[in-house]
Amino acid sequence: MNTHSSLTKKQIKETLGCPGYIIDYLYDCGRLPVVRASKGKGHPRLYAIKAIEIVKEHLNKSSYT
């Protein structure tokens, strides 16, 4: 896994300190760029690095602190 061009949900959560349901919500809305979709159970979905900025913007807009 090339961690320089993609991130897992866990890495985004650890970087920003946000709950996982926010990442799930943004993915379900189609707002997070995906590098590689999950191949099934046990295989993580890989997000583009830009996903961190998108989640940060969402957190700044919301009342989550």
Short mmCIF file of C-alpha atoms in Angstrom, two decimals:
data_model
loop_
_atom_site.label_atom_id
_atom_site.label_comp_id
_atom_site.label_asym_id
_atom_site.label_seq_id
_atom_site.Cartn_x
_atom_site.Cartn_y
_atom_site.Cartn_z
CA MET A 1 0.00 0.00 0.00
CA ASN A 2 1.41 3.38 -1.01
CA THR A 3 0.59 5.66 1.90
CA HIS A 4 1.97 8.72 0.12
CA SER A 5 -0.81 8.85 -2.47
CA SER A 6 -3.72 7.38 -0.53
CA LEU A 7 -5.15 7.03 2.97
CA THR A 8 -7.41 4.59 4.74
CA LYS A 9 -10.36 5.64 6.89
CA LYS A 10 -8.32 4.84 10.00
CA GLN A 11 -5.47 7.10 8.90
CA ILE A 12 -7.87 9.99 8.25
CA LYS A 13 -9.49 9.45 11.67
CA GLU A 14 -6.11 9.44 13.43
CA THR A 15 -4.87 12.50 11.54
CA LEU A 16 -7.93 14.67 12.19
CA GLY A 17 -9.29 13.10 15.37
CA CYS A 18 -12.79 12.91 13.94
CA PRO A 19 -15.33 10.08 14.27
CA GLY A 20 -15.58 7.55 11.48
CA TYR A 21 -19.24 8.25 10.77
CA ILE A 22 -18.30 11.65 9.33
CA ILE A 23 -16.02 9.99 6.78
CA ASP A 24 -18.75 7.48 5.97
CA TYR A 25 -21.27 10.30 5.52
CA LEU A 26 -19.03 12.27 3.16
CA TYR A 27 -18.29 9.11 1.16
CA ASP A 28 -21.99 8.25 0.90
CA CYS A 29 -22.67 11.79 -0.37
CA GLY A 30 -19.99 11.33 -3.04
CA ARG A 31 -17.79 14.12 -1.71
CA LEU A 32 -14.63 12.11 -0.94
CA PRO A 33 -12.29 11.13 -3.78
CA VAL A 34 -11.57 7.38 -3.81
CA VAL A 35 -8.33 5.99 -5.21
CA ARG A 36 -9.36 2.34 -4.88
CA ALA A 37 -12.68 0.85 -3.87
CA SER A 38 -12.80 -1.97 -1.37
CA LYS A 39 -12.53 -5.44 -2.87
CA GLY A 40 -14.68 -6.85 -0.09
CA LYS A 41 -14.58 -7.53 3.60
CA GLY A 42 -11.10 -7.02 5.05
CA HIS A 43 -9.87 -4.83 2.18
CA PRO A 44 -9.88 -1.10 2.99
CA ARG A 45 -11.17 1.61 0.68
CA LEU A 46 -8.34 4.01 -0.18
CA TYR A 47 -9.03 7.73 -0.26
CA ALA A 48 -7.04 10.42 -2.08
CA ILE A 49 -4.91 12.78 0.04
CA LYS A 50 -7.36 15.59 -0.81
CA ALA A 51 -9.93 13.81 1.38
CA ILE A 52 -8.25 15.29 4.47
CA GLU A 53 -8.97 18.83 3.27
CA ILE A 54 -12.57 17.95 2.45
CA VAL A 55 -13.15 16.46 5.91
CA LYS A 56 -11.48 19.49 7.55
CA GLU A 57 -13.77 21.86 5.65
CA HIS A 58 -16.79 19.82 6.70
CA LEU A 59 -15.73 19.86 10.35
CA ASN A 60 -15.21 23.64 10.22
CA LYS A 61 -18.75 24.11 8.85
CA SER A 62 -20.39 21.81 11.37
CA SER A 63 -20.84 22.22 15.11
CA TYR A 64 -18.49 19.25 15.78
CA THR A 65 -15.49 20.23 17.92
#
